[in-house]
mmCIF file of C-alpha atoms in Angstrom:
data_model
loop_
_atom_site.group_PDB
_atom_site.id
_atom_site.type_symbol
_atom_site.label_atom_id
_atom_site.label_comp_id
_atom_site.label_asym_id
_atom_site.label_seq_id
_atom_site.Cartn_x
_atom_site.Cartn_y
_atom_site.Cartn_z
ATOM 1 C CA MET A 5 15.151 2.055 -39.847
ATOM 2 C CA THR A 6 16.184 0.288 -36.671
ATOM 3 C CA SER A 7 14.267 -2.205 -34.651
ATOM 4 C CA THR A 8 13.687 -1.774 -30.918
ATOM 5 C CA THR A 9 13.080 -5.458 -30.314
ATOM 6 C CA LEU A 10 15.098 -6.726 -27.365
ATOM 7 C CA PRO A 11 16.940 -10.009 -27.458
ATOM 8 C CA VAL A 12 15.108 -12.756 -25.565
ATOM 9 C CA ALA A 13 17.667 -12.910 -22.739
ATOM 10 C CA GLN A 14 17.594 -9.144 -22.200
ATOM 11 C CA SER A 15 13.798 -9.113 -22.220
ATOM 12 C CA ARG A 16 13.690 -11.954 -19.706
ATOM 13 C CA THR A 17 16.185 -10.147 -17.452
ATOM 14 C CA ARG A 18 14.069 -6.985 -17.482
ATOM 15 C CA SER A 19 11.000 -9.051 -16.640
ATOM 16 C CA VAL A 20 12.787 -10.663 -13.686
ATOM 17 C CA TYR A 21 13.963 -7.273 -12.360
ATOM 18 C CA LYS A 22 10.461 -5.844 -12.706
ATOM 19 C CA ASN A 23 8.967 -8.823 -10.858
ATOM 20 C CA VAL A 24 11.512 -8.562 -8.024
ATOM 21 C CA THR A 25 10.888 -4.813 -7.742
ATOM 22 C CA LEU A 26 7.119 -5.283 -7.577
ATOM 23 C CA TRP A 27 7.426 -8.023 -4.934
ATOM 24 C CA THR A 28 9.727 -5.765 -2.910
ATOM 25 C CA PHE A 29 7.193 -2.935 -3.093
ATOM 26 C CA GLN A 30 4.403 -5.346 -2.129
ATOM 27 C CA GLY A 31 6.399 -6.502 0.896
ATOM 28 C CA TRP A 32 7.040 -2.938 2.062
ATOM 29 C CA ILE A 33 3.391 -1.981 1.580
ATOM 30 C CA ALA A 34 2.218 -5.069 3.464
ATOM 31 C CA MET A 35 4.638 -4.503 6.347
ATOM 32 C CA PHE A 36 3.609 -0.863 6.690
ATOM 33 C CA PHE A 37 -0.145 -1.427 6.627
ATOM 34 C CA ILE A 38 -0.149 -4.554 8.782
ATOM 35 C CA ALA A 39 1.913 -2.716 11.410
ATOM 36 C CA ALA A 40 -0.172 0.470 11.161
ATOM 37 C CA GLY A 41 -3.395 -1.508 11.408
ATOM 38 C CA TYR A 42 -2.111 -3.505 14.353
ATOM 39 C CA ALA A 43 -1.153 -0.297 16.146
ATOM 40 C CA LYS A 44 -4.594 1.219 15.537
ATOM 41 C CA LEU A 45 -6.230 -1.926 16.900
ATOM 42 C CA THR A 46 -4.080 -2.420 19.996
ATOM 43 C CA GLU A 47 -2.747 0.961 21.137
ATOM 44 C CA PRO A 48 -4.734 3.108 23.570
ATOM 45 C CA MET A 49 -6.366 6.129 21.957
ATOM 46 C CA THR A 50 -4.161 8.496 23.975
ATOM 47 C CA ASN A 51 -1.051 7.026 22.323
ATOM 48 C CA LEU A 52 -2.624 7.196 18.859
ATOM 49 C CA ILE A 53 -3.607 10.828 19.400
ATOM 50 C CA ALA A 54 -0.050 11.659 20.514
ATOM 51 C CA LEU A 55 1.447 9.871 17.487
ATOM 52 C CA MET A 56 -0.914 10.984 14.738
ATOM 53 C CA GLY A 57 -3.183 13.744 15.959
ATOM 54 C CA TRP A 58 -6.180 13.006 13.715
ATOM 55 C CA PRO A 59 -7.647 10.297 16.014
ATOM 56 C CA ALA A 60 -8.532 13.159 18.398
ATOM 57 C CA VAL A 61 -11.303 14.242 16.005
ATOM 58 C CA ALA A 62 -12.408 10.746 14.953
ATOM 59 C CA PRO A 63 -14.580 8.295 16.873
ATOM 60 C CA GLU A 64 -12.694 5.390 18.436
ATOM 61 C CA ASN A 65 -14.731 2.847 16.446
ATOM 62 C CA MET A 66 -13.653 4.529 13.208
ATOM 63 C CA VAL A 67 -9.980 4.414 14.187
ATOM 64 C CA ARG A 68 -10.235 0.726 15.171
ATOM 65 C CA GLY A 69 -12.197 -0.077 12.004
ATOM 66 C CA LEU A 70 -9.585 1.657 9.882
ATOM 67 C CA GLY A 71 -6.942 -0.479 11.588
ATOM 68 C CA LEU A 72 -8.857 -3.622 10.673
ATOM 69 C CA VAL A 73 -9.211 -2.472 7.055
ATOM 70 C CA GLU A 74 -5.494 -1.622 6.867
ATOM 71 C CA MET A 75 -4.529 -5.067 8.135
ATOM 72 C CA ALA A 76 -6.887 -6.807 5.689
ATOM 73 C CA LEU A 77 -5.609 -4.790 2.730
ATOM 74 C CA GLY A 78 -1.988 -5.314 3.796
ATOM 75 C CA LEU A 79 -2.488 -9.074 3.947
ATOM 76 C CA SER A 80 -4.322 -9.052 0.602
ATOM 77 C CA VAL A 81 -1.303 -7.445 -1.053
ATOM 78 C CA LEU A 82 0.576 -10.657 -0.224
ATOM 79 C CA ALA A 83 -2.247 -12.987 -1.341
ATOM 80 C CA PRO A 84 -0.490 -13.990 -4.604
ATOM 81 C CA LEU A 85 2.137 -15.771 -2.482
ATOM 82 C CA ILE A 86 -0.477 -18.436 -1.768
ATOM 83 C CA SER A 87 -2.016 -18.685 -5.232
ATOM 84 C CA TRP A 88 -1.484 -16.368 -8.174
ATOM 85 C CA ARG A 89 -4.827 -17.316 -9.688
ATOM 86 C CA VAL A 90 -6.815 -16.520 -6.533
ATOM 87 C CA GLY A 91 -4.452 -13.926 -5.070
ATOM 88 C CA ARG A 92 -4.044 -11.669 -8.097
ATOM 89 C CA PRO A 93 -7.629 -10.322 -8.007
ATOM 90 C CA LEU A 94 -7.244 -9.770 -4.252
ATOM 91 C CA LEU A 95 -3.966 -7.945 -4.860
ATOM 92 C CA LEU A 96 -5.500 -5.695 -7.509
ATOM 93 C CA SER A 97 -8.518 -4.898 -5.323
ATOM 94 C CA ALA A 98 -6.329 -4.267 -2.276
ATOM 95 C CA SER A 99 -3.981 -2.027 -4.263
ATOM 96 C CA ALA A 100 -6.890 0.028 -5.577
ATOM 97 C CA GLY A 101 -8.339 0.302 -2.061
ATOM 98 C CA LEU A 102 -4.988 1.339 -0.626
ATOM 99 C CA ILE A 103 -4.548 3.990 -3.315
ATOM 100 C CA VAL A 104 -7.947 5.478 -2.446
ATOM 101 C CA MET A 105 -7.137 5.376 1.272
ATOM 102 C CA GLU A 106 -3.643 6.845 0.786
ATOM 103 C CA ALA A 107 -4.935 9.668 -1.425
ATOM 104 C CA THR A 108 -7.672 10.457 1.099
ATOM 105 C CA MET A 109 -5.248 10.509 4.012
ATOM 106 C CA LEU A 110 -2.792 12.583 1.966
ATOM 107 C CA MET A 111 -5.493 15.234 1.601
ATOM 108 C CA VAL A 112 -6.450 15.002 5.295
ATOM 109 C CA HIS A 113 -2.838 15.466 6.396
ATOM 110 C CA ALA A 114 -2.153 18.211 3.854
ATOM 111 C CA LEU A 115 -5.253 20.161 4.894
ATOM 112 C CA SER A 116 -4.322 19.840 8.568
ATOM 113 C CA ARG A 117 -0.777 20.981 7.678
ATOM 114 C CA ASP A 118 0.785 17.783 8.966
ATOM 115 C CA ILE A 119 3.510 17.706 6.326
ATOM 116 C CA GLY A 120 5.401 14.690 7.704
ATOM 117 C CA LEU A 121 2.423 12.344 7.454
ATOM 118 C CA ALA A 122 1.449 13.832 4.082
ATOM 119 C CA VAL A 123 4.903 12.935 2.745
ATOM 120 C CA VAL A 124 4.564 9.399 4.146
ATOM 121 C CA ASN A 125 1.293 8.993 2.235
ATOM 122 C CA LEU A 126 2.920 10.388 -0.900
ATOM 123 C CA ILE A 127 5.687 7.771 -0.609
ATOM 124 C CA LEU A 128 3.095 5.042 -0.041
ATOM 125 C CA LEU A 129 1.282 6.178 -3.184
ATOM 126 C CA ALA A 130 4.574 6.057 -5.089
ATOM 127 C CA LEU A 131 4.946 2.413 -4.011
ATOM 128 C CA THR A 132 1.341 1.293 -4.504
ATOM 129 C CA VAL A 133 0.571 2.779 -7.929
ATOM 130 C CA PRO A 134 3.384 0.845 -9.696
ATOM 131 C CA VAL A 135 2.205 -2.362 -7.994
ATOM 132 C CA LEU A 136 -1.331 -1.875 -9.296
ATOM 133 C CA LEU A 137 -0.190 -0.946 -12.805
ATOM 134 C CA GLY A 138 2.534 -3.597 -12.993
ATOM 135 C CA ARG A 139 0.424 -6.477 -11.695
ATOM 136 C CA ARG A 140 -2.607 -5.463 -13.737
ATOM 137 C CA ARG A 141 -0.686 -6.224 -16.920
ATOM 138 C CA ALA A 142 0.756 -9.514 -15.673
#
């Protein structure tokens, strides 16, 4: 019978790589959602309709509100940079909220046959789910 226990140094190295990977994912998620939220808040509706299409069937207040929510969730993903104790619950809540939003928008884009934006949401889900699962255990 063999043991699968890793030496301490190897275990520590894996932990460091996992932490760096999760922080990288968090940075990408934050950059995407802060930028997307900023665009929804500042761009004229005609530009948003040309870029995304779905704002044509949504009220302007909903589009602007979604931009505000995206920016807040994007910033919350980076909250552990300030304080792990306070920021970790914000990160977990923001990650869960982003997963719900990404899954919803994936369905919206898939049903409207907008494959490009559906793939973007699939990639965002692939980044956000590991962050939620990895930081939940930390």
